[in-house]
Short mmCIF file of C-alpha atoms and ligand atoms in Angstrom, two decimals:
data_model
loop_
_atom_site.label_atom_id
_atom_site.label_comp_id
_atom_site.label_asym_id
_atom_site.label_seq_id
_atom_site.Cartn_x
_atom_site.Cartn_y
_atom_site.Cartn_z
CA UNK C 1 109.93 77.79 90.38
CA UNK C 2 109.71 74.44 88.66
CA UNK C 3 108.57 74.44 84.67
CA UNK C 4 105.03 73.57 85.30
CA UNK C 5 104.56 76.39 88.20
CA UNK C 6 102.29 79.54 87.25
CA UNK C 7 103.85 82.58 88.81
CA UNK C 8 102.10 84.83 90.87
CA UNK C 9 101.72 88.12 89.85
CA UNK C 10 101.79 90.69 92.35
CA UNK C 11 101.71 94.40 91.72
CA UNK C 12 105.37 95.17 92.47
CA UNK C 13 106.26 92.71 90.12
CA UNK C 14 104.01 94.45 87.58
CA UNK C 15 105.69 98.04 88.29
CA UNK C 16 109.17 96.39 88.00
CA UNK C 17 108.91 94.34 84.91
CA UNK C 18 107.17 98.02 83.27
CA UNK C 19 110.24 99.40 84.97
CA UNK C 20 112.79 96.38 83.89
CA UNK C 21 111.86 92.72 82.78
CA UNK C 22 115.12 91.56 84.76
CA UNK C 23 114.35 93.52 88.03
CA UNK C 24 110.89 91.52 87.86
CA UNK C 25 112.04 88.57 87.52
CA UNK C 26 114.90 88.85 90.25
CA UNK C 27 112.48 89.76 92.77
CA UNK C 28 110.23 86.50 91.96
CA UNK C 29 112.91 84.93 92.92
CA UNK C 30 113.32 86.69 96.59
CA UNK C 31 116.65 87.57 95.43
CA UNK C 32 117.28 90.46 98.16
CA UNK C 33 118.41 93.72 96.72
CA UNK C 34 121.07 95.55 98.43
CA UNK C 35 118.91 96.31 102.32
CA UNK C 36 121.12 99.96 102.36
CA UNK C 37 119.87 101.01 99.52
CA UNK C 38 118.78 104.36 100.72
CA UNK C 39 116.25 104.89 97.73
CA UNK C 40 114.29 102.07 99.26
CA UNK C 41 114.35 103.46 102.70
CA UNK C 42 113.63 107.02 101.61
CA UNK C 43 109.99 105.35 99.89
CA UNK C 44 109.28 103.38 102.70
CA UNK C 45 109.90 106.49 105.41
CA UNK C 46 107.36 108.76 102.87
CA UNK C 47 104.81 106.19 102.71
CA UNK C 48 104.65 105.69 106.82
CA UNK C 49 104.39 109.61 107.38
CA UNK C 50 102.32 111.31 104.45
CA UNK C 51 99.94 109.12 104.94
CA UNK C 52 100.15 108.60 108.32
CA UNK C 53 96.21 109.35 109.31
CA UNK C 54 94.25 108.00 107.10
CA UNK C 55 97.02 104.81 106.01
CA UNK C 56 95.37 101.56 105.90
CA UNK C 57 97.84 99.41 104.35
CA UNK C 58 95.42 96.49 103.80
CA UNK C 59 96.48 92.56 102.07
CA UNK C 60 93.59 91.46 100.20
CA UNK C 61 94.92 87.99 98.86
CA UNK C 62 98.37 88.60 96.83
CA UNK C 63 97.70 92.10 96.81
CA UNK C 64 98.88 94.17 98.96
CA UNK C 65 97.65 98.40 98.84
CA UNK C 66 98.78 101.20 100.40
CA UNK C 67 95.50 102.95 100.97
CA UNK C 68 91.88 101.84 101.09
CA UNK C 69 88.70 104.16 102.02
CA UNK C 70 85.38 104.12 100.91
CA UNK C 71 84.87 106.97 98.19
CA UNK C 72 81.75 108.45 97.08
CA UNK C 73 80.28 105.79 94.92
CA UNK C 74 82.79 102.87 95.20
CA UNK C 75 85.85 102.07 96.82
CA UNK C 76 89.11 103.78 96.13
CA UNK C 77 92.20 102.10 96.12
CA UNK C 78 95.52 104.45 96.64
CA UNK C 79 99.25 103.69 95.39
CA UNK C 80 102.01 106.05 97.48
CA UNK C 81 104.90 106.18 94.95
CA UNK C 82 108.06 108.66 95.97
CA UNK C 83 108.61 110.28 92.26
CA UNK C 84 106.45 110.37 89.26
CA UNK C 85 110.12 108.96 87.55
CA UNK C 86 108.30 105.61 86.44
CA UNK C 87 104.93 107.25 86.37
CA UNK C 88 103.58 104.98 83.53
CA UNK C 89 104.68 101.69 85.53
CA UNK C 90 102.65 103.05 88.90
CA UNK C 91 99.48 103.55 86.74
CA UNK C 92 99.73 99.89 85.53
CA UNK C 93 100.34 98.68 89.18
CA UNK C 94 97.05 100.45 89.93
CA UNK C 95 95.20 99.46 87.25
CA UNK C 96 96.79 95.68 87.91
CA UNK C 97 94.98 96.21 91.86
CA UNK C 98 91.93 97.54 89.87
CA UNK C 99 91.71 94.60 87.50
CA UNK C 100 92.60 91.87 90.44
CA UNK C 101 89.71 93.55 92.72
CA UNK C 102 86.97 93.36 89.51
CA UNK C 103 88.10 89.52 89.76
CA UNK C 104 87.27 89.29 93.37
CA UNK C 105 83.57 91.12 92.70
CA UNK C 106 85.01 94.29 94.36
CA UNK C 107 84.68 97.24 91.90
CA UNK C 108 87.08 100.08 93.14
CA UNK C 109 88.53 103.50 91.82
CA UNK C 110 92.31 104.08 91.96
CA UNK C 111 94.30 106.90 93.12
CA UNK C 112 98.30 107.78 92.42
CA UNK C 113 100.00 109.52 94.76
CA UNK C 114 102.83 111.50 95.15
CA UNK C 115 102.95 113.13 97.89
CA UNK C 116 106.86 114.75 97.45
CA UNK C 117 105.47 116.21 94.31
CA UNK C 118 101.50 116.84 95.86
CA UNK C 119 100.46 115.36 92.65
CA UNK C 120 97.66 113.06 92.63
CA UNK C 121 95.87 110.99 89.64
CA UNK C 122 92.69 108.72 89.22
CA UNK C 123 92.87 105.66 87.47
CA UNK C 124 89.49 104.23 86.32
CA UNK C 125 89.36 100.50 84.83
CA UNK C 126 87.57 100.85 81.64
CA UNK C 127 88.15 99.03 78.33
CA UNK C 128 91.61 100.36 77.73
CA UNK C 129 93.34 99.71 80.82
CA UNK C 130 91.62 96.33 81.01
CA UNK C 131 93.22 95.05 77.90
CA UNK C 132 96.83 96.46 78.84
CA UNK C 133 96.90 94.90 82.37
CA UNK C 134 95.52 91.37 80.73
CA UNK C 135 98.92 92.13 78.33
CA UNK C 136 101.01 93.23 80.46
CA UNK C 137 100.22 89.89 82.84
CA UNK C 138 100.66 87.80 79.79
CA UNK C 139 104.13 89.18 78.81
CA UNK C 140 105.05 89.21 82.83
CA UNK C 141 104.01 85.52 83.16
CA UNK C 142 106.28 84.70 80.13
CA UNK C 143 108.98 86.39 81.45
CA UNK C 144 108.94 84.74 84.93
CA UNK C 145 108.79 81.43 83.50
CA UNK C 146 111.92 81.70 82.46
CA UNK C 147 114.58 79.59 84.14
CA UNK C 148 116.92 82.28 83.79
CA UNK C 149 116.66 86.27 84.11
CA UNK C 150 116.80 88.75 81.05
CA UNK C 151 120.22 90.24 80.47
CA UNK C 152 120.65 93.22 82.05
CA UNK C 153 120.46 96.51 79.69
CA UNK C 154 121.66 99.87 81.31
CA UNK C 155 118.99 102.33 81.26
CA UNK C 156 117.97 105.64 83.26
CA UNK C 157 116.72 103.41 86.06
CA UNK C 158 120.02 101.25 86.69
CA UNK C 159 121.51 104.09 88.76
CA UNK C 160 118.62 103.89 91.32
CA UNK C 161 117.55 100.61 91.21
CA UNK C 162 118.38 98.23 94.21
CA UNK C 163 120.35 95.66 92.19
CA UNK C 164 122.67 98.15 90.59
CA UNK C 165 125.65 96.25 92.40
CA UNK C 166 124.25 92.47 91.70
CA UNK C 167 124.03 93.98 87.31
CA UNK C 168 126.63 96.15 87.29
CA UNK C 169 129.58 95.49 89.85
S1 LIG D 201 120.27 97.53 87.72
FE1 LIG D 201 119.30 98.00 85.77
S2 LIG D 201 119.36 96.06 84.63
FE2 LIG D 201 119.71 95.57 86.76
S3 LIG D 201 117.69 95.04 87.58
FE3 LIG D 201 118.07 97.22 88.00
S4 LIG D 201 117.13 98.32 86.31
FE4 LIG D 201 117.37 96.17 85.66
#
């Protein structure tokens, strides 16, 4: 990514920089995590078979959601997350899809899944969670301008994170 370039924000970049600035901006990059990592396999097997009936993993531009049906009054967009463990980074993800949709003209509802845990939560973009997403894409942006990644810090979520071995080894 060259000085002048704007990044694109995606939602898994917005879960991982809530999760860890560095993990963000390693991923803009396409540097590959480790592919064995069996925490990544274990969310990608949940996703393909709790959801397996009604799962309409749908790209709409840059984003890409898990779920999409038509609720009562408006669309409802669904997140499948493994753990609530970074619960407050999912809801921004959402509220990120939420936000991008408005953009688009598409007014939708989210819902957060986790389907290990049967928990489920609606997100609605009002006031609040429009202000944090416009943040949290500022600070994001900022950080993936950078020509060089944050330092890694050890925190709760080094020990299941994919690039454990590139930070740590
Ligand atoms: S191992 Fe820790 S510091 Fe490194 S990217 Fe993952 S969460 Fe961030």
């Amino acid at each position: 990514m060259t000085a002048q370039e704007e990044p694109r924000i995606t939602g898994s970049l917005v879960q991982s920089y809530l999760v860890c600035p560095r993990q963000a901006w390693l991923m803009s990059r396409q540097i590959c995590p480790d592919e064995d990592n069996v925490h990544l396999e274990l969310g990608r097997l949940i996703q393909q078979q709790t959801y397996a009936r009604e799962r309409k993993e749908v790209a709409v531009g840059h984003l890409k959601l898990d779920l999409l049906r038509r609720g009562n009054k408006e669309l409802v967009v669904g997140e499948v997350k493994k753990s609530s463990r970074a619960v407050e980074a999912a809801r921004m993800q959402l509220a990120f899809y939420l936000y991008e949709l408005r953009e688009m003209g598409v007014e939708a509802e989210g819902e957060l899944l986790f389907p290990e845990e049967r928990q489920k939560e609606t997100i609605v973009l009002d006031d609040r969670w429009t202000a944090r997403v416009e943040e949290t894409k500022a600070r994001l942006a900022e950080v993936l301008r950078r020509p060089v990644p944050p330092r890694a810090e050890r925190t709760g979520f080094c020990r299941k994170c994919a690039y454990a071995e590139f930070c740590w080894a």
